[in-house]
Short mmCIF file of C-alpha atoms and ligand atoms in Angstrom, two decimals:
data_model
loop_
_atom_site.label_atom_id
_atom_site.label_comp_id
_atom_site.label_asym_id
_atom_site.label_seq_id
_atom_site.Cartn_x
_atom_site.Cartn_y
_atom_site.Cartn_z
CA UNK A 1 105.67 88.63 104.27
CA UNK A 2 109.26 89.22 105.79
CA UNK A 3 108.11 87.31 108.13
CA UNK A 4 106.63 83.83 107.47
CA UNK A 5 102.95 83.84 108.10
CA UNK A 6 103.85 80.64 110.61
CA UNK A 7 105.70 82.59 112.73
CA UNK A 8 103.07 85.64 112.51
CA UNK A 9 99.98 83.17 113.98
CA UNK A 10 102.22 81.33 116.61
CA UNK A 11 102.82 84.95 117.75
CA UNK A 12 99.27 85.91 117.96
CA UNK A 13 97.99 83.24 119.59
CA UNK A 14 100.57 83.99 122.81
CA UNK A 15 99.16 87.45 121.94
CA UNK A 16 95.41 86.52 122.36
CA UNK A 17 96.13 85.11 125.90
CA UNK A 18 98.12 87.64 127.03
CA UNK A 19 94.98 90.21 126.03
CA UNK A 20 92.95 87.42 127.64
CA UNK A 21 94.86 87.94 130.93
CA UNK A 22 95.47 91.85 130.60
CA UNK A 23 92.76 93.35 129.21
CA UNK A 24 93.36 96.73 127.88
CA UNK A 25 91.66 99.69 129.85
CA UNK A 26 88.87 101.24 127.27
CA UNK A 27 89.81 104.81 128.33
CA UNK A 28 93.35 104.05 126.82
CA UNK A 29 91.63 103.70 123.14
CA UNK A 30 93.13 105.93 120.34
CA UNK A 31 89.37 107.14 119.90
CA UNK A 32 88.88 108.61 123.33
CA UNK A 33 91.04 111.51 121.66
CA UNK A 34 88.71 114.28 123.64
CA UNK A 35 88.95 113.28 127.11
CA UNK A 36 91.83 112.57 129.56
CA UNK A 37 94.35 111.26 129.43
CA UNK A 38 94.97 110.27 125.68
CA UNK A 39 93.54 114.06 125.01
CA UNK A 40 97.04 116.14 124.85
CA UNK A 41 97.99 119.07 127.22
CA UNK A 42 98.91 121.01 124.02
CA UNK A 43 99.16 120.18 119.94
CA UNK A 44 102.62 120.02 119.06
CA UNK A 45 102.44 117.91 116.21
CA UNK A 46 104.96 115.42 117.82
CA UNK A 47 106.53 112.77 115.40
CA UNK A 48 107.06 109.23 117.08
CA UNK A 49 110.53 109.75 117.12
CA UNK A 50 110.22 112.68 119.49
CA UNK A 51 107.77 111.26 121.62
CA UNK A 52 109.97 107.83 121.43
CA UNK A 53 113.48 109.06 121.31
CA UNK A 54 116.43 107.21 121.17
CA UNK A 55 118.28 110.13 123.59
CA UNK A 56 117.34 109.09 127.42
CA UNK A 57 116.66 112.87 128.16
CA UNK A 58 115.35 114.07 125.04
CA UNK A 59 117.76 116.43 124.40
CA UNK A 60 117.90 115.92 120.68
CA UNK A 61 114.04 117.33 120.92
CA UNK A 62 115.22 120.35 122.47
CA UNK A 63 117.94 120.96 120.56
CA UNK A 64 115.60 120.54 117.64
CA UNK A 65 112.69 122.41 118.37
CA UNK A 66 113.74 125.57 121.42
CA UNK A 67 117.51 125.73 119.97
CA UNK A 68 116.96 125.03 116.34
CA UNK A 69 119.50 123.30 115.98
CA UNK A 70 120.14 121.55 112.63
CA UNK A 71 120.23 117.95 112.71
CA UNK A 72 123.60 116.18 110.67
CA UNK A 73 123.11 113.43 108.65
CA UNK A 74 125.22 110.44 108.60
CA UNK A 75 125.72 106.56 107.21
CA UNK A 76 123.38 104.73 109.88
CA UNK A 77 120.27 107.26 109.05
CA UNK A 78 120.56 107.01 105.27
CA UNK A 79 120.92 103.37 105.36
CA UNK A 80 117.82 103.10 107.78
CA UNK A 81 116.14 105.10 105.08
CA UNK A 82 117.20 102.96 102.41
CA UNK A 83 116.25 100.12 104.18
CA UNK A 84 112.85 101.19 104.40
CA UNK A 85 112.71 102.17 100.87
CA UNK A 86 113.78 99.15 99.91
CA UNK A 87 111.24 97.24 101.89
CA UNK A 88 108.45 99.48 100.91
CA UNK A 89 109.54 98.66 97.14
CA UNK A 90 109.91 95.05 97.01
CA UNK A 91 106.49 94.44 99.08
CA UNK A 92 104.97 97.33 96.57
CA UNK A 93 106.26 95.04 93.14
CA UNK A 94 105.23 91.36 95.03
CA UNK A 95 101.38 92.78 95.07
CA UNK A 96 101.60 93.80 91.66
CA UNK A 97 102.39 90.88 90.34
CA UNK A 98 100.41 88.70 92.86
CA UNK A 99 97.71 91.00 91.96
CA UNK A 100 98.32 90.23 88.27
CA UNK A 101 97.67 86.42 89.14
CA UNK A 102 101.76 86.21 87.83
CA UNK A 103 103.35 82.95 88.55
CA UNK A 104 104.69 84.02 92.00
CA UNK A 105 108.30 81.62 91.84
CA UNK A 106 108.38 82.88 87.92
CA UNK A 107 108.21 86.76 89.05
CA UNK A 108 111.03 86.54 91.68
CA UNK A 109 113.78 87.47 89.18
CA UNK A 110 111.66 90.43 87.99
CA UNK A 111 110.96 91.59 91.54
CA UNK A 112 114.36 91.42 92.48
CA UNK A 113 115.86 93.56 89.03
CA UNK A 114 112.92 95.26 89.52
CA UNK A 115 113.15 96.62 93.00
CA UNK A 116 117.25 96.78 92.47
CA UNK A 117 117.02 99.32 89.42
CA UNK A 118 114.20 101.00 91.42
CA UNK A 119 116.04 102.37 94.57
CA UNK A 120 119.74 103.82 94.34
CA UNK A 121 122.33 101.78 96.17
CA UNK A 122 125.64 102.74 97.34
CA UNK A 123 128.70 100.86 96.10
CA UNK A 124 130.16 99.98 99.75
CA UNK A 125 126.61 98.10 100.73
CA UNK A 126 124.98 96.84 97.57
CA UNK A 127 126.08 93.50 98.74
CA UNK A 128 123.87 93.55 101.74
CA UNK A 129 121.40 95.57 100.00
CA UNK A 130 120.63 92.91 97.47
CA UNK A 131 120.89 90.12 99.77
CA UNK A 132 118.15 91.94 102.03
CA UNK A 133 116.09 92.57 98.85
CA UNK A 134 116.10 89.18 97.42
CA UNK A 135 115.35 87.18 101.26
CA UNK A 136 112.44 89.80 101.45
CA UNK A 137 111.28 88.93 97.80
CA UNK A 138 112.22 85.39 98.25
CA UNK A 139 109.76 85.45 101.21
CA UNK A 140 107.19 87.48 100.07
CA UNK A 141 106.82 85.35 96.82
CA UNK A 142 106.93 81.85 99.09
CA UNK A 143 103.86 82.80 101.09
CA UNK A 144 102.05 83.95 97.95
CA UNK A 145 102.49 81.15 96.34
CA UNK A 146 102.04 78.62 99.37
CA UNK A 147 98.52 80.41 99.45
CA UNK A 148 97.59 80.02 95.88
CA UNK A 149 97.56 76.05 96.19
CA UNK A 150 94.65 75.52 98.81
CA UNK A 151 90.99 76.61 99.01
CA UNK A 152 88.86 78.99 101.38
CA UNK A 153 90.49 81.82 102.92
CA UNK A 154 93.85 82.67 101.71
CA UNK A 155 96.60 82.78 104.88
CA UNK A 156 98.70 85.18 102.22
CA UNK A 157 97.30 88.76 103.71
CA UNK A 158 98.72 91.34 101.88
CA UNK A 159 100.52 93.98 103.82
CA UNK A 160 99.81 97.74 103.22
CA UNK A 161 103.17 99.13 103.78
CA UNK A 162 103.86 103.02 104.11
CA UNK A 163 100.65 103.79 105.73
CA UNK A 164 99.54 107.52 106.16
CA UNK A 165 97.71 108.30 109.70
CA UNK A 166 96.98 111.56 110.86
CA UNK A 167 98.19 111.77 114.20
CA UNK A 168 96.79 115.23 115.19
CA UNK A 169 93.82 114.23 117.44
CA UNK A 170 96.32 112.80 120.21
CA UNK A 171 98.64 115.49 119.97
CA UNK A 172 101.18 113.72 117.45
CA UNK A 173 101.60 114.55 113.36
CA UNK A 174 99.59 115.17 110.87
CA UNK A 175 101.54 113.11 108.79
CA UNK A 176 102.99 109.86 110.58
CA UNK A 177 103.95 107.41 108.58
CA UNK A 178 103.24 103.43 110.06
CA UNK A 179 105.88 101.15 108.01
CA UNK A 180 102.90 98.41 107.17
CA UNK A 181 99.92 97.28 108.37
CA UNK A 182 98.77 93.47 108.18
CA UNK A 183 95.32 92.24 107.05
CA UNK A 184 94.75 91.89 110.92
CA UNK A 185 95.62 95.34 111.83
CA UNK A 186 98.68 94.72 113.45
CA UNK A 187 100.98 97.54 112.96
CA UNK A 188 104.65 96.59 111.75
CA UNK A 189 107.46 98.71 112.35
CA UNK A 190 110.89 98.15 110.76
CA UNK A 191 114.29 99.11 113.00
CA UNK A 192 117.65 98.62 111.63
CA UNK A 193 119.17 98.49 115.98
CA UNK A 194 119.39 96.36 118.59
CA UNK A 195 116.16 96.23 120.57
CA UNK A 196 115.11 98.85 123.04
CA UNK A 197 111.66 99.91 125.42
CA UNK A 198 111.36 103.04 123.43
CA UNK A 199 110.60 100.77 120.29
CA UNK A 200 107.33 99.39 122.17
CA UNK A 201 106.31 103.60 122.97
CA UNK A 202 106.32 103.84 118.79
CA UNK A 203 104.20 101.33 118.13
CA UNK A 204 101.89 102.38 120.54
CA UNK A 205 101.71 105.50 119.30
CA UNK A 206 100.99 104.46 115.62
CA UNK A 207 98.22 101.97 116.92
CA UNK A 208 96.86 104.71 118.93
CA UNK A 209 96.72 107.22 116.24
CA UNK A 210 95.49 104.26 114.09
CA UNK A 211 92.31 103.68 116.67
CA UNK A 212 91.75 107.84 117.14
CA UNK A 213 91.08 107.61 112.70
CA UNK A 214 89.90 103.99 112.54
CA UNK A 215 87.77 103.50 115.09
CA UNK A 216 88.97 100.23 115.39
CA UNK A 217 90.96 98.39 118.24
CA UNK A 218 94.44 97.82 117.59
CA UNK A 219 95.94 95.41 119.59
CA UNK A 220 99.22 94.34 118.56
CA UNK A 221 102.77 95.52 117.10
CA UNK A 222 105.53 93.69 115.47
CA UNK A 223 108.93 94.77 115.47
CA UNK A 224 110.89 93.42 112.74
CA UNK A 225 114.38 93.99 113.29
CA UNK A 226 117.15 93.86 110.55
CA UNK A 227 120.70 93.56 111.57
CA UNK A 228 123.87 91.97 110.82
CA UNK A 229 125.34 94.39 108.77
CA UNK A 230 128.80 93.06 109.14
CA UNK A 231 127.76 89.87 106.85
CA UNK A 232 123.96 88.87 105.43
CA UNK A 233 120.86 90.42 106.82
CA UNK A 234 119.31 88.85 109.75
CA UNK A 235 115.83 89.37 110.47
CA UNK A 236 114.43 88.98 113.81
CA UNK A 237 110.95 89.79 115.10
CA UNK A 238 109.21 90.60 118.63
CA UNK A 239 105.61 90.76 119.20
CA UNK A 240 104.15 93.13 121.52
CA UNK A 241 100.82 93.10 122.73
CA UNK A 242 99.80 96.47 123.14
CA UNK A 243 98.64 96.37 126.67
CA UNK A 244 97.15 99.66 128.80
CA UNK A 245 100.50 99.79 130.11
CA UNK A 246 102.48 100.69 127.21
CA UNK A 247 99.59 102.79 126.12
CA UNK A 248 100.31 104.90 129.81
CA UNK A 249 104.50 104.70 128.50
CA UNK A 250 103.69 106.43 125.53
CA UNK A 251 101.04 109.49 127.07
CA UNK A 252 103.31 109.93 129.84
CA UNK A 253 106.27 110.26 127.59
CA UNK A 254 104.32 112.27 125.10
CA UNK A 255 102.95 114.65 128.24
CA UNK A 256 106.57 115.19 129.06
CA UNK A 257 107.67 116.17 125.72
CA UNK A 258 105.06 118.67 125.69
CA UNK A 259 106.10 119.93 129.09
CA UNK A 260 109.27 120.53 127.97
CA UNK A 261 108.34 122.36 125.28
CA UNK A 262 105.94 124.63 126.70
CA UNK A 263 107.92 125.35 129.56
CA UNK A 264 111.69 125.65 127.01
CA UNK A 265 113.07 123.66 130.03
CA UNK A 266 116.60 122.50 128.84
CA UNK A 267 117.28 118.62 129.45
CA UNK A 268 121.03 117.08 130.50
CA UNK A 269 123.45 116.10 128.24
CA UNK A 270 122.73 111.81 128.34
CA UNK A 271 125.65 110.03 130.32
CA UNK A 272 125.46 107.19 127.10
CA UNK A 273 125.41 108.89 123.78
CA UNK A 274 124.24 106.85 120.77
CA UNK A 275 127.08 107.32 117.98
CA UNK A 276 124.97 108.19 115.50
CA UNK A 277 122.73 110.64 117.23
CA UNK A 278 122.49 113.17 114.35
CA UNK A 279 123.14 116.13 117.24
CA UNK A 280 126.54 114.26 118.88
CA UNK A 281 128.46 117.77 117.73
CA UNK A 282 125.81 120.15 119.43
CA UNK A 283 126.07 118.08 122.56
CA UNK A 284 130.41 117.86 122.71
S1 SF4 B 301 124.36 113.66 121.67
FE1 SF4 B 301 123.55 112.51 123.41
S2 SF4 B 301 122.59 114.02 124.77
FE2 SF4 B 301 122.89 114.99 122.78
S3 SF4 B 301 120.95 114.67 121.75
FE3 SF4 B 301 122.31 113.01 121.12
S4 SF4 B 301 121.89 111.32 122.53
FE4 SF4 B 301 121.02 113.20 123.43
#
């Protein structure tokens, strides 16, 4: 996948022992949706990025939802959207044609025209843009085809990327959307920034919303980070074991949100502003 499926199992088996060594606290499961203290105060319907917001007093979820304020767009959220688009496509044309039994090294030339005539690209980034698309194809098509040699269980998982959870039952969305999922359910979120703790309150979220529909323990998180926008993409991952501790981050940060809320209490301006917070004008 983006990431080779090398570095994937040397990360999970630090994972396993650090699961070994921290258990995570049963009560903390997605699942136990209807008692304290995953059950919510309130249902909101809460997307991840208000419960994990990049503003340090979640005043951009004020603004949004007591002052209805509008938020502005600008060039770092439409090229986090394209990136995501463009990830979603090129993993979405790799399965078909692995799925096809296509000669994986044979189809990267089609994946790549493929998933560039698929998504729109502005002029100022198509550079980067088609680098990113053809080290993602380039990747995706190496693994495939590494796992079409030997016998027995294939170490080529599909991803299932673009992932549709309801969120309601712990107080989030109806309609959260978890960038991929691995054939291990580890959820895998894509950020286009440096990395930050309220990264590792996502995930949790998404696994927990995962576990509250699933039924099934979810354990783990990658974050797969894409930077170096100045010059060629440069991917970067961080593993996260998805311990009772960042499960408490994210319900105590979720709890608050609702507070706020309920209660129309207005937060302070943040002393550090990110630059391109999409409410930096209501905030002057
Ligand atoms: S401009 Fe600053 S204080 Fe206002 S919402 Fe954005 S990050 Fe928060």
């Amino acid at each position: 996948m983006p990431v080779p499926t090398y570095v994937i199992l040397r990360e999970l088996r630090r994972l396993h022992l650090r699961r070994f060594q921290d258990p995570i606290d049963e009560s903390l499961r997605g699942w136990n949706w209807d008692r304290p203290p995953v059950k919510p105060r309130a249902y909101l319907g809460l997307t991840v990025s208000e419960v994990a917001s990049y503003c340090i007093t979640r005043r951009d979820v004020w603004l949004r939802r007591i002052a209805k304020a509008i938020p502005e767009g600008n060039e770092v959220l439409k090229l986090g959207s394209l990136t995501h688009d463009v990830i979603h496509t090129t993993i979405e044309y790799v399965r078909k044609y692995v799925a096809n039994d296509s000669d994986a090294l044979s189809a990267y030339d089609d994946v790549v025209s493929g998933v560039l005539k698929a998504v729109t690209i502005p002029e100022q980034i198509s550079g980067w843009v088609v680098n990113l698309v053809k080290h993602i194809a380039l990747q995706l098509l190496a693994e495939a085809s590494w796992s079409a040699v030997g016998d027995g269980i294939s170490p080529w998982i599909p991803w299932i990327s673009e992932v549709r959870v309801d969120g309601s039952l712990i107080g989030l969305s109806k309609n959260l959307r978890v960038d991929a999922l691995t054939g291990s359910n580890i959820v895998v979120d894509f950020k286009l920034a440096r990395p930050s703790e309220n990264h590792k309150i996502a995930v949790a979220a998404y696994a927990m919303a995962l576990e509250s529909n699933l039924e099934v323990p979810i354990d783990y998180a990658l974050i797969i980070y894409i930077n170096g926008l100045e010059k060629a993409p440069r991917i970067s991952i961080e593993s996260i074991y998805l311990s009772s501790d960042v499960r408490k981050e994210f319900i105590d940060a979720r709890d608050d949100i609702i507070d706020m809320i309920i209660t129309e209490r207005e937060p302070p301006k943040a002393n550090t502003c990110s630059a391109s917070c999409p409410f930096k004008n209501y905030c002057r």
